[in-house]
């Protein structure tokens, strides 16, 4: 396989922003940047009152690649474009202000650049806008596509939701105050918030909820940023 490459500046941005990438072996790093390059070729970027920069493109693409690194079929047709606003923006569809959203009808993922950047700058507050919105994309991909990766994600997601619906597990989750209240809006938001925690505070997550942590790890099918022994990559 011939890997696609990034420019030296883009490579430097990947290394700067993604500790996940820095912990990979040299071969896996080549695969990571290859996937970032494929993402940049596949999806278009549109700036609203700002100019799209390499920093924006790499931060968005790298987040998606990190989240889907365990999947062989990682690209998806459920979105086609990324739209970036300078900061919180007003949606004429919902008539509300947003930091980000995934709009499957418009096939667009939308971000406030200020909030996307803040989510990466503070890596242990369990708030990461990029991970959150791309988890919604991953969820939709699992429902809409018939690839092996999508089917396995959907199967593990269903198992995860069955697990957390047990009354004593629900009680433990709520009483722990580990997940923010927004997680309990619906199952889509629960999944997005859980995966934010998985990346940002993995040791605390595993300490509080080891079984839930393992289920998330299986669902994502890749070694975590900490590369814990039980989470080594298993290729699908």
Short mmCIF file of C-alpha atoms in Angstrom, two decimals:
data_model
loop_
_atom_site.label_atom_id
_atom_site.label_comp_id
_atom_site.label_asym_id
_atom_site.label_seq_id
_atom_site.Cartn_x
_atom_site.Cartn_y
_atom_site.Cartn_z
CA UNK A 1 0.00 0.00 0.00
CA UNK A 2 1.29 3.45 -0.92
CA UNK A 3 0.50 5.95 1.82
CA UNK A 4 -0.71 9.44 0.99
CA UNK A 5 1.32 12.18 2.66
CA UNK A 6 0.77 15.60 4.19
CA UNK A 7 2.84 18.74 3.85
CA UNK A 8 5.54 19.36 6.47
CA UNK A 9 3.35 22.03 8.08
CA UNK A 10 0.36 19.68 8.22
CA UNK A 11 2.50 16.92 9.72
CA UNK A 12 3.72 19.33 12.38
CA UNK A 13 0.12 20.26 13.23
CA UNK A 14 -0.88 16.59 13.57
CA UNK A 15 2.03 15.97 15.92
CA UNK A 16 1.26 19.11 17.93
CA UNK A 17 -2.45 18.53 18.42
CA UNK A 18 -2.79 14.77 18.77
CA UNK A 19 -1.13 12.90 21.62
CA UNK A 20 -2.97 9.87 20.19
CA UNK A 21 -0.76 10.15 17.10
CA UNK A 22 2.43 10.69 19.10
CA UNK A 23 1.87 7.42 20.98
CA UNK A 24 1.52 5.35 17.82
CA UNK A 25 4.30 3.29 16.27
CA UNK A 26 5.98 4.82 13.18
CA UNK A 27 3.95 2.52 10.91
CA UNK A 28 0.69 3.49 12.59
CA UNK A 29 1.67 7.14 12.38
CA UNK A 30 2.01 6.78 8.62
CA UNK A 31 -1.43 5.19 8.51
CA UNK A 32 -2.85 8.02 10.62
CA UNK A 33 -1.50 10.78 8.36
CA UNK A 34 -2.57 8.78 5.29
CA UNK A 35 -6.11 8.75 6.63
CA UNK A 36 -5.96 12.47 7.39
CA UNK A 37 -4.88 13.09 3.78
CA UNK A 38 -7.76 10.92 2.52
CA UNK A 39 -10.21 12.86 4.69
CA UNK A 40 -8.96 16.16 3.28
CA UNK A 41 -9.39 14.85 -0.27
CA UNK A 42 -12.88 13.48 0.38
CA UNK A 43 -14.62 16.32 2.27
CA UNK A 44 -14.88 20.02 1.47
CA UNK A 45 -14.38 22.83 3.99
CA UNK A 46 -16.38 26.05 3.99
CA UNK A 47 -15.64 29.05 6.19
CA UNK A 48 -18.40 31.37 7.33
CA UNK A 49 -16.89 34.84 7.91
CA UNK A 50 -13.43 33.30 8.19
CA UNK A 51 -10.74 31.80 5.99
CA UNK A 52 -10.15 28.07 6.30
CA UNK A 53 -6.58 27.36 7.38
CA UNK A 54 -4.43 24.24 7.55
CA UNK A 55 -4.81 24.34 11.34
CA UNK A 56 -8.60 24.08 11.02
CA UNK A 57 -8.45 21.34 8.42
CA UNK A 58 -5.96 19.24 10.39
CA UNK A 59 -7.76 19.66 13.70
CA UNK A 60 -11.05 18.55 12.17
CA UNK A 61 -9.61 15.72 10.06
CA UNK A 62 -7.33 14.44 12.82
CA UNK A 63 -10.22 14.28 15.28
CA UNK A 64 -12.28 12.20 12.88
CA UNK A 65 -9.36 9.90 12.09
CA UNK A 66 -8.58 9.42 15.80
CA UNK A 67 -12.18 8.48 16.50
CA UNK A 68 -12.42 6.02 13.59
CA UNK A 69 -8.88 4.63 13.67
CA UNK A 70 -10.05 1.14 14.59
CA UNK A 71 -12.31 0.86 11.54
CA UNK A 72 -11.19 -0.43 8.17
CA UNK A 73 -14.07 1.43 6.47
CA UNK A 74 -13.58 4.76 8.15
CA UNK A 75 -14.79 7.27 5.52
CA UNK A 76 -18.53 7.76 5.22
CA UNK A 77 -21.13 9.24 2.89
CA UNK A 78 -23.39 10.48 5.71
CA UNK A 79 -21.69 13.88 5.43
CA UNK A 80 -19.94 15.69 2.59
CA UNK A 81 -18.81 19.04 3.95
CA UNK A 82 -17.45 20.73 7.06
CA UNK A 83 -18.64 24.25 7.82
CA UNK A 84 -16.67 26.41 10.25
CA UNK A 85 -17.88 29.59 11.98
CA UNK A 86 -15.58 31.87 13.98
CA UNK A 87 -17.57 31.32 17.18
CA UNK A 88 -21.04 30.37 18.42
CA UNK A 89 -23.50 30.80 15.54
CA UNK A 90 -27.26 31.13 15.08
CA UNK A 91 -29.05 28.31 13.27
CA UNK A 92 -32.09 29.33 11.22
CA UNK A 93 -33.20 25.69 11.28
CA UNK A 94 -33.39 25.25 15.07
CA UNK A 95 -33.64 28.99 15.82
CA UNK A 96 -31.00 28.53 18.50
CA UNK A 97 -27.33 29.33 18.99
CA UNK A 98 -24.96 26.41 18.55
CA UNK A 99 -21.32 25.53 19.16
CA UNK A 100 -21.56 22.71 16.66
CA UNK A 101 -23.94 20.26 15.04
CA UNK A 102 -24.24 17.36 12.66
CA UNK A 103 -26.95 17.96 10.06
CA UNK A 104 -27.58 14.67 8.22
CA UNK A 105 -30.12 16.26 5.84
CA UNK A 106 -27.60 18.87 4.67
CA UNK A 107 -24.79 16.26 4.96
CA UNK A 108 -22.78 18.78 6.93
CA UNK A 109 -20.83 18.89 10.17
CA UNK A 110 -20.67 22.40 11.61
CA UNK A 111 -18.26 23.81 14.18
CA UNK A 112 -17.56 27.01 16.04
CA UNK A 113 -13.80 27.33 15.59
CA UNK A 114 -13.34 28.98 19.00
CA UNK A 115 -15.10 26.09 20.74
CA UNK A 116 -13.47 23.40 18.62
CA UNK A 117 -10.05 24.80 19.48
CA UNK A 118 -10.90 25.12 23.18
CA UNK A 119 -12.02 21.48 23.25
CA UNK A 120 -8.55 20.40 22.12
CA UNK A 121 -6.64 22.92 24.21
CA UNK A 122 -8.10 21.59 27.49
CA UNK A 123 -7.71 17.83 27.26
CA UNK A 124 -9.04 16.66 30.62
CA UNK A 125 -12.36 18.50 31.13
CA UNK A 126 -14.44 15.91 29.22
CA UNK A 127 -15.58 18.59 26.77
CA UNK A 128 -14.41 18.10 23.21
CA UNK A 129 -16.66 19.52 20.50
CA UNK A 130 -14.93 17.67 17.67
CA UNK A 131 -15.25 14.26 19.33
CA UNK A 132 -18.83 15.02 20.32
CA UNK A 133 -20.11 15.94 16.85
CA UNK A 134 -18.16 13.25 15.04
CA UNK A 135 -19.59 10.66 17.43
CA UNK A 136 -23.00 11.66 16.09
CA UNK A 137 -21.60 11.05 12.59
CA UNK A 138 -20.27 7.66 13.66
CA UNK A 139 -23.64 6.75 15.15
CA UNK A 140 -25.41 7.70 11.93
CA UNK A 141 -22.82 5.78 9.90
CA UNK A 142 -23.51 2.68 11.98
CA UNK A 143 -27.22 2.94 11.24
CA UNK A 144 -26.98 3.92 7.57
CA UNK A 145 -24.14 1.81 6.16
CA UNK A 146 -23.75 -1.94 5.76
CA UNK A 147 -19.98 -2.29 6.03
CA UNK A 148 -18.44 -4.69 8.52
CA UNK A 149 -17.16 -1.80 10.64
CA UNK A 150 -20.57 -0.11 10.73
CA UNK A 151 -22.35 -3.36 11.59
CA UNK A 152 -19.96 -4.17 14.43
CA UNK A 153 -20.21 -0.63 15.78
CA UNK A 154 -24.01 -0.89 15.76
CA UNK A 155 -23.92 -4.28 17.49
CA UNK A 156 -21.61 -3.04 20.25
CA UNK A 157 -23.62 0.16 20.64
CA UNK A 158 -26.80 -1.83 21.21
CA UNK A 159 -25.01 -3.96 23.79
CA UNK A 160 -23.71 -0.85 25.52
CA UNK A 161 -27.18 0.70 25.72
CA UNK A 162 -28.69 -2.54 27.04
CA UNK A 163 -25.99 -2.57 29.72
CA UNK A 164 -26.59 1.02 30.91
CA UNK A 165 -30.37 0.50 31.02
CA UNK A 166 -30.04 -1.92 33.95
CA UNK A 167 -31.50 -0.05 36.95
CA UNK A 168 -28.47 -0.52 39.22
CA UNK A 169 -26.08 0.60 36.46
CA UNK A 170 -28.25 3.64 35.76
CA UNK A 171 -28.21 4.47 39.45
CA UNK A 172 -24.42 4.15 39.65
CA UNK A 173 -23.96 6.39 36.60
CA UNK A 174 -26.30 9.11 37.87
CA UNK A 175 -25.02 9.05 41.45
CA UNK A 176 -21.38 9.21 40.38
CA UNK A 177 -21.82 12.70 38.88
CA UNK A 178 -19.01 11.72 36.51
CA UNK A 179 -20.98 12.34 33.31
CA UNK A 180 -22.50 15.79 32.88
CA UNK A 181 -26.29 16.09 32.89
CA UNK A 182 -26.43 16.62 29.13
CA UNK A 183 -25.53 12.95 28.71
CA UNK A 184 -29.01 12.01 29.88
CA UNK A 185 -30.83 13.98 27.15
CA UNK A 186 -31.17 10.91 24.92
CA UNK A 187 -29.09 7.89 23.83
CA UNK A 188 -27.38 9.88 21.07
CA UNK A 189 -26.08 12.50 23.48
CA UNK A 190 -25.22 9.85 26.04
CA UNK A 191 -22.97 8.12 23.54
CA UNK A 192 -21.29 11.39 22.51
CA UNK A 193 -20.61 12.42 26.11
CA UNK A 194 -19.35 8.95 27.07
CA UNK A 195 -16.83 8.95 24.23
CA UNK A 196 -15.64 12.44 25.19
CA UNK A 197 -14.88 11.03 28.64
CA UNK A 198 -13.22 7.94 27.14
CA UNK A 199 -10.65 10.10 25.39
CA UNK A 200 -10.18 12.87 27.91
CA UNK A 201 -10.10 11.11 31.30
CA UNK A 202 -9.62 7.39 30.51
CA UNK A 203 -8.07 6.35 33.82
CA UNK A 204 -10.86 7.96 35.83
CA UNK A 205 -13.45 6.47 33.47
CA UNK A 206 -11.98 2.97 33.82
CA UNK A 207 -11.75 3.37 37.58
CA UNK A 208 -15.41 4.38 37.92
CA UNK A 209 -16.95 2.12 35.28
CA UNK A 210 -14.55 -0.63 34.10
CA UNK A 211 -17.24 -2.64 32.30
CA UNK A 212 -18.60 0.39 30.47
CA UNK A 213 -15.06 1.42 29.55
CA UNK A 214 -14.38 -2.01 28.01
CA UNK A 215 -17.62 -1.86 26.03
CA UNK A 216 -16.70 1.54 24.59
CA UNK A 217 -13.23 0.25 23.73
CA UNK A 218 -14.69 -2.72 21.88
CA UNK A 219 -17.16 -0.49 20.06
CA UNK A 220 -14.35 1.76 18.80
CA UNK A 221 -12.04 -1.22 18.16
CA UNK A 222 -8.74 0.53 18.61
CA UNK A 223 -5.97 1.07 21.12
CA UNK A 224 -6.73 3.96 23.39
CA UNK A 225 -4.37 6.94 23.56
CA UNK A 226 -2.90 5.39 26.71
CA UNK A 227 -2.44 2.14 24.80
CA UNK A 228 -3.64 0.11 27.74
CA UNK A 229 -2.73 -3.61 27.32
CA UNK A 230 -6.32 -4.76 27.05
CA UNK A 231 -7.05 -2.23 24.30
CA UNK A 232 -4.50 -3.21 21.66
CA UNK A 233 -5.67 -2.76 18.10
CA UNK A 234 -7.41 -5.78 16.64
CA UNK A 235 -7.87 -5.36 12.89
CA UNK A 236 -11.27 -6.04 11.47
#
